[in-house]
Amino acid sequence: MPRKSNKATSVEGTIFALPQVLDLKAATPLTEKLMALRGQDLVIDASKVERLGTQCVQILISAAATWKDEMAAFTIAEPSDAFTSGLQVLGLTPQAIIEKEVAQ
């Protein structure tokens, strides 16, 4: 499989770097990229995120649940201040996404 510029393989799994802007326009490409990585241990690099929208948070929550159901690793690494702040507005943390500790 050819390597793309936004991912690399590591000991912990495939690293997927989130784009700077995760708004409504980014939702469909984010879904498509995550689906292409399905089944692999995945490390989400959130270090460059400058803006985080609710739709993309929902996609990340869904992806984390899918990875958990498929017994593959899904982690969020180096969340930027903007990523963490965007989650806090929604009452979430990076760990809550991974652990699926959101109100159903």
PDB file of C-alpha atoms in Angstrom, residues 6-101:
ATOM      1  CA  ASN A   6      -0.771  12.358   6.051  1.00  0.00           C
ATOM      2  CA  LYS A   7      -0.003   8.963   7.536  1.00  0.00           C
ATOM      3  CA  ALA A   8       2.968   6.862   8.502  1.00  0.00           C
ATOM      4  CA  THR A   9       3.431   3.506  10.110  1.00  0.00           C
ATOM      5  CA  SER A  10       4.736   3.279  13.671  1.00  0.00           C
ATOM      6  CA  VAL A  11       5.078   0.624  16.341  1.00  0.00           C
ATOM      7  CA  GLU A  12       1.760   1.776  17.859  1.00  0.00           C
ATOM      8  CA  GLY A  13      -0.128   1.757  14.564  1.00  0.00           C
ATOM      9  CA  THR A  14      -0.829   3.937  11.593  1.00  0.00           C
ATOM     10  CA  ILE A  15      -0.557   7.641  12.369  1.00  0.00           C
ATOM     11  CA  PHE A  16      -3.267   9.773  10.798  1.00  0.00           C
ATOM     12  CA  ALA A  17      -2.732  13.533  11.056  1.00  0.00           C
ATOM     13  CA  LEU A  18      -5.946  15.503  11.342  1.00  0.00           C
ATOM     14  CA  PRO A  19      -6.201  18.635   9.201  1.00  0.00           C
ATOM     15  CA  GLN A  20      -6.041  22.108  10.733  1.00  0.00           C
ATOM     16  CA  VAL A  21      -9.725  22.776  10.119  1.00  0.00           C
ATOM     17  CA  LEU A  22     -12.303  20.139  11.026  1.00  0.00           C
ATOM     18  CA  ASP A  23     -15.546  21.832   9.996  1.00  0.00           C
ATOM     19  CA  LEU A  24     -18.574  20.710   7.970  1.00  0.00           C
ATOM     20  CA  LYS A  25     -16.529  20.729   4.734  1.00  0.00           C
ATOM     21  CA  ALA A  26     -13.977  18.391   6.325  1.00  0.00           C
ATOM     22  CA  ALA A  27     -16.558  15.857   7.554  1.00  0.00           C
ATOM     23  CA  THR A  28     -16.925  13.794   4.367  1.00  0.00           C
ATOM     24  CA  PRO A  29     -13.178  13.621   3.582  1.00  0.00           C
ATOM     25  CA  LEU A  30     -12.493  12.712   7.227  1.00  0.00           C
ATOM     26  CA  THR A  31     -15.018   9.870   7.068  1.00  0.00           C
ATOM     27  CA  GLU A  32     -13.545   8.582   3.812  1.00  0.00           C
ATOM     28  CA  LYS A  33      -9.970   8.666   5.129  1.00  0.00           C
ATOM     29  CA  LEU A  34     -10.914   6.895   8.351  1.00  0.00           C
ATOM     30  CA  MET A  35     -12.852   4.220   6.457  1.00  0.00           C
ATOM     31  CA  ALA A  36      -9.770   3.588   4.304  1.00  0.00           C
ATOM     32  CA  LEU A  37      -7.780   2.932   7.498  1.00  0.00           C
ATOM     33  CA  ARG A  38     -10.375   0.650   9.073  1.00  0.00           C
ATOM     34  CA  GLY A  39      -8.999  -2.511  10.622  1.00  0.00           C
ATOM     35  CA  GLN A  40      -5.591  -1.014  11.400  1.00  0.00           C
ATOM     36  CA  ASP A  41      -4.376   0.120  14.802  1.00  0.00           C
ATOM     37  CA  LEU A  42      -4.720   3.887  14.516  1.00  0.00           C
ATOM     38  CA  VAL A  43      -3.090   6.864  16.206  1.00  0.00           C
ATOM     39  CA  ILE A  44      -4.918  10.132  15.530  1.00  0.00           C
ATOM     40  CA  ASP A  45      -2.448  13.035  15.511  1.00  0.00           C
ATOM     41  CA  ALA A  46      -4.500  16.050  16.633  1.00  0.00           C
ATOM     42  CA  SER A  47      -1.507  18.378  17.098  1.00  0.00           C
ATOM     43  CA  LYS A  48      -2.269  20.664  14.140  1.00  0.00           C
ATOM     44  CA  VAL A  49      -6.023  21.133  14.691  1.00  0.00           C
ATOM     45  CA  GLU A  50      -6.967  24.810  14.899  1.00  0.00           C
ATOM     46  CA  ARG A  51     -10.744  24.528  14.567  1.00  0.00           C
ATOM     47  CA  LEU A  52     -13.021  21.633  15.545  1.00  0.00           C
ATOM     48  CA  GLY A  53     -16.657  21.297  14.534  1.00  0.00           C
ATOM     49  CA  THR A  54     -19.342  19.111  16.046  1.00  0.00           C
ATOM     50  CA  GLN A  55     -19.777  16.986  12.918  1.00  0.00           C
ATOM     51  CA  CYS A  56     -16.130  15.935  12.948  1.00  0.00           C
ATOM     52  CA  VAL A  57     -16.300  15.193  16.675  1.00  0.00           C
ATOM     53  CA  GLN A  58     -19.235  12.876  15.951  1.00  0.00           C
ATOM     54  CA  ILE A  59     -17.193  11.152  13.239  1.00  0.00           C
ATOM     55  CA  LEU A  60     -14.277  10.641  15.631  1.00  0.00           C
ATOM     56  CA  ILE A  61     -16.610   9.223  18.299  1.00  0.00           C
ATOM     57  CA  SER A  62     -18.115   6.849  15.753  1.00  0.00           C
ATOM     58  CA  ALA A  63     -14.671   5.818  14.510  1.00  0.00           C
ATOM     59  CA  ALA A  64     -13.468   5.142  18.053  1.00  0.00           C
ATOM     60  CA  ALA A  65     -16.519   2.942  18.671  1.00  0.00           C
ATOM     61  CA  THR A  66     -15.953   1.089  15.388  1.00  0.00           C
ATOM     62  CA  TRP A  67     -12.287   0.470  16.189  1.00  0.00           C
ATOM     63  CA  LYS A  68     -13.235  -0.735  19.679  1.00  0.00           C
ATOM     64  CA  ASP A  69     -15.877  -3.104  18.268  1.00  0.00           C
ATOM     65  CA  GLU A  70     -13.287  -4.481  15.845  1.00  0.00           C
ATOM     66  CA  MET A  71     -10.740  -4.789  18.664  1.00  0.00           C
ATOM     67  CA  ALA A  72      -8.225  -2.483  16.988  1.00  0.00           C
ATOM     68  CA  ALA A  73      -6.354   0.267  18.826  1.00  0.00           C
ATOM     69  CA  PHE A  74      -7.610   3.851  18.409  1.00  0.00           C
ATOM     70  CA  THR A  75      -5.757   6.615  20.242  1.00  0.00           C
ATOM     71  CA  ILE A  76      -5.577  10.384  20.060  1.00  0.00           C
ATOM     72  CA  ALA A  77      -2.049  11.762  20.307  1.00  0.00           C
ATOM     73  CA  GLU A  78      -0.817  15.252  21.053  1.00  0.00           C
ATOM     74  CA  PRO A  79      -4.140  17.101  20.955  1.00  0.00           C
ATOM     75  CA  SER A  80      -3.674  20.799  20.226  1.00  0.00           C
ATOM     76  CA  ASP A  81      -5.112  23.396  22.596  1.00  0.00           C
ATOM     77  CA  ALA A  82      -7.782  24.176  19.989  1.00  0.00           C
ATOM     78  CA  PHE A  83      -8.721  20.483  19.694  1.00  0.00           C
ATOM     79  CA  THR A  84      -8.991  20.117  23.472  1.00  0.00           C
ATOM     80  CA  SER A  85     -10.921  23.391  23.812  1.00  0.00           C
ATOM     81  CA  GLY A  86     -13.311  22.377  21.039  1.00  0.00           C
ATOM     82  CA  LEU A  87     -14.041  19.146  22.862  1.00  0.00           C
ATOM     83  CA  GLN A  88     -14.456  20.918  26.212  1.00  0.00           C
ATOM     84  CA  VAL A  89     -17.188  23.129  24.716  1.00  0.00           C
ATOM     85  CA  LEU A  90     -19.082  19.895  24.062  1.00  0.00           C
ATOM     86  CA  GLY A  91     -18.295  18.500  27.523  1.00  0.00           C
ATOM     87  CA  LEU A  92     -15.768  15.996  26.147  1.00  0.00           C
ATOM     88  CA  THR A  93     -12.106  15.135  26.455  1.00  0.00           C
ATOM     89  CA  PRO A  94      -9.858  13.196  24.067  1.00  0.00           C
ATOM     90  CA  GLN A  95     -10.033  10.249  26.495  1.00  0.00           C
ATOM     91  CA  ALA A  96     -13.837  10.358  26.542  1.00  0.00           C
ATOM     92  CA  ILE A  97     -13.903   9.930  22.755  1.00  0.00           C
ATOM     93  CA  ILE A  98     -11.680   6.876  22.978  1.00  0.00           C
ATOM     94  CA  GLU A  99     -13.569   5.342  25.880  1.00  0.00           C
ATOM     95  CA  LYS A 100     -16.980   6.173  24.427  1.00  0.00           C
ATOM     96  CA  GLU A 101     -18.006   7.893  27.674  1.00  0.00           C
TER      97      GLU A 101
END
